[in-house]
C-alpha atoms as a printed R data frame, in Angstrom:
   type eleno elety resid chain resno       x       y       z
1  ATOM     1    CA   UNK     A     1 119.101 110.037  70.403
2  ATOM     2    CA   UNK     A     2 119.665 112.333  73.575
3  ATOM     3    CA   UNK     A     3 116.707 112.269  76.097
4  ATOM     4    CA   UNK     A     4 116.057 114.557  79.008
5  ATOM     5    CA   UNK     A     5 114.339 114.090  82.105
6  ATOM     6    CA   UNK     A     6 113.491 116.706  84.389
7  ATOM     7    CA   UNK     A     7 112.188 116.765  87.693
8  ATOM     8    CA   UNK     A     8 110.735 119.500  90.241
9  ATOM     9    CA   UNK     A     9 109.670 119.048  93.723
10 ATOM    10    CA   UNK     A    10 107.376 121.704  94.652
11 ATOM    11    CA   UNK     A    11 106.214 122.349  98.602
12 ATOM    12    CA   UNK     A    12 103.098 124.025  98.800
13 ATOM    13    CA   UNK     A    13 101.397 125.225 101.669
14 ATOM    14    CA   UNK     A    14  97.087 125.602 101.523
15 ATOM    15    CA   UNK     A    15  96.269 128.203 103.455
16 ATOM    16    CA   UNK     A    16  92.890 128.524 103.496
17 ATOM    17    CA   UNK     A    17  92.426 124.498 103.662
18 ATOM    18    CA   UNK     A    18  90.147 123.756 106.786
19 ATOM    19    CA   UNK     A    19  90.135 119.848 106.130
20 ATOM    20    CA   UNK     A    20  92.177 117.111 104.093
21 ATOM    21    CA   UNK     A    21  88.956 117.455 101.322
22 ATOM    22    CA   UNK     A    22  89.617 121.094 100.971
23 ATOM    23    CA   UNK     A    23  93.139 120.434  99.985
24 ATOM    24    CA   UNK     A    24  92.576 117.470  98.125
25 ATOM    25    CA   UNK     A    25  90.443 119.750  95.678
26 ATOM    26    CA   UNK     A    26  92.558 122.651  95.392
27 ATOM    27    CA   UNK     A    27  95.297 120.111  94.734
28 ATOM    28    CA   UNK     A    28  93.751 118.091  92.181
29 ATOM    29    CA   UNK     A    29  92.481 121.337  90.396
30 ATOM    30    CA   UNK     A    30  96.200 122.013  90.155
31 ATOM    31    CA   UNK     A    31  97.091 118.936  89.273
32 ATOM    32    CA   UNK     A    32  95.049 118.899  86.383
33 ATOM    33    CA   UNK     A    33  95.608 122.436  84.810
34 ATOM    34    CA   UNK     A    34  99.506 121.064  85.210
35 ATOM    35    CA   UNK     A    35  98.798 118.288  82.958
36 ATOM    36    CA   UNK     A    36  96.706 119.799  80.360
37 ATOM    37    CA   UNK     A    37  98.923 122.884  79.941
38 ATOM    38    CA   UNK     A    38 102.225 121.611  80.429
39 ATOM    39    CA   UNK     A    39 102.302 118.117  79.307
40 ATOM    40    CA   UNK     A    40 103.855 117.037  82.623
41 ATOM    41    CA   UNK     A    41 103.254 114.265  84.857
42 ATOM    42    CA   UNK     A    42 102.122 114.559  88.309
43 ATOM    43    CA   UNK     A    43 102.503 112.975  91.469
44 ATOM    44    CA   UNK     A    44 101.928 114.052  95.420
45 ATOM    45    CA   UNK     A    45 104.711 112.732  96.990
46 ATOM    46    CA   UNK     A    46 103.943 113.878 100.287
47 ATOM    47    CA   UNK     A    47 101.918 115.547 102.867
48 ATOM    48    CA   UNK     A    48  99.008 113.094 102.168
49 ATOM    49    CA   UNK     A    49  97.902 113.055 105.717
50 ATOM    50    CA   UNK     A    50  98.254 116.772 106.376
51 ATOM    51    CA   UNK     A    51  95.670 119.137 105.498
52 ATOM    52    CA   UNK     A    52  98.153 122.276 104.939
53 ATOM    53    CA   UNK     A    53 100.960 120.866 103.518
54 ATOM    54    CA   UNK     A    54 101.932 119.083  99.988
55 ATOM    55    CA   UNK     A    55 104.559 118.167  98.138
56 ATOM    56    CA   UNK     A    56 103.797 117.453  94.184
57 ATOM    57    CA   UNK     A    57 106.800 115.914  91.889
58 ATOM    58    CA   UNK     A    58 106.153 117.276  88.227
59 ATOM    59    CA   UNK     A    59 108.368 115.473  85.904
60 ATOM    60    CA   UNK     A    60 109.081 116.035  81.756
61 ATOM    61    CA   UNK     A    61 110.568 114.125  79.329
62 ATOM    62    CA   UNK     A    62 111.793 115.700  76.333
63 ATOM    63    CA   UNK     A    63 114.989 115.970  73.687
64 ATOM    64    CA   UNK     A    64 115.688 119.454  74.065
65 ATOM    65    CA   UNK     A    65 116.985 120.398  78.013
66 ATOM    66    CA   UNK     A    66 116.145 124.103  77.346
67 ATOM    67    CA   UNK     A    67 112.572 123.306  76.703
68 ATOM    68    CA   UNK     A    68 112.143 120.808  79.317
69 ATOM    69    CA   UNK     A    69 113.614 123.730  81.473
70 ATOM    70    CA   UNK     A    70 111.535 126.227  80.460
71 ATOM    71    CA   UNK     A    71 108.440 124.304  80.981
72 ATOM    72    CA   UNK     A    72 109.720 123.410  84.391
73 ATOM    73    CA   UNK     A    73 110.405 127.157  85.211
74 ATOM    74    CA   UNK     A    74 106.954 128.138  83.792
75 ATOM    75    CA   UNK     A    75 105.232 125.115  86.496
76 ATOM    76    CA   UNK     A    76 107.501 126.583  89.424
77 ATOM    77    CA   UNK     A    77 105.978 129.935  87.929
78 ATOM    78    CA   UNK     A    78 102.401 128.660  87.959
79 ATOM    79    CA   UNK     A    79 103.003 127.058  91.925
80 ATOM    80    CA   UNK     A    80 104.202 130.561  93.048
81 ATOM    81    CA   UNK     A    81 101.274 132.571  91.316
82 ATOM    82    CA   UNK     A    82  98.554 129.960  92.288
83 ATOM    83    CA   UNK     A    83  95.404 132.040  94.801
84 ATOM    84    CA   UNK     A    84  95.284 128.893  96.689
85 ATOM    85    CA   UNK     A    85  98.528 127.992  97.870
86 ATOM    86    CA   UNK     A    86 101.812 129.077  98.851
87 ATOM    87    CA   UNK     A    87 105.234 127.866  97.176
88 ATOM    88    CA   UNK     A    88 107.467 127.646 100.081
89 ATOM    89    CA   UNK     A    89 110.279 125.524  98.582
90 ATOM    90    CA   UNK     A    90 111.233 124.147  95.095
91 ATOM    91    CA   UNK     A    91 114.130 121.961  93.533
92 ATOM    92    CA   UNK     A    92 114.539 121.145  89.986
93 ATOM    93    CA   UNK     A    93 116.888 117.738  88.971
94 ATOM    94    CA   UNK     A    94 118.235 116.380  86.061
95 ATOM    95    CA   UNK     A    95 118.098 112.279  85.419
């Protein structure tokens, strides 16, 4: 049975974030609508201490690599349209 894990590292900045609470809900209101729609996990990875700055890890398992692509693509998609924040950087990997 073939399994496929993808991961994407995605660096947002939040612009209008005057404090580390303003982030923390614009982030966590991310978080979530990438969980329910995408069936992906979600973790912030870095940034913590910063009130501008994040990094969130989204990973997918599946058994087909083209769909756990193409759900990766559509969350890089989602990051980069988001109101809130600004994808500056992303990398998808393969484990």
């Amino acid at each position: 049975m073939a399994t496929t894990t993808g991961l994407v590292h995605l660096q947002l900045h939040v612009a209008q974030a005057q404090s580390l609470k303003d982030k923390r809900r614009v982030v966590k209101s991310f978080r979530q609508r990438l969980t329910n729609g995408f069936n992906v996990s979600v973790a912030e990875v870095d940034g913590q201490d910063t009130h501008r700055f994040v990094v969130l890890a989204v990973a997918m398992v599946g058994s087909d690599r083209r769909y756990v692509e193409g759900a990766l693509q559509q969350v890089v998609n989602a990051a980069r349209n988001h109101r809130d924040m600004v994808l500056t950087d992303h990398e998808i990997e393969w484990l």
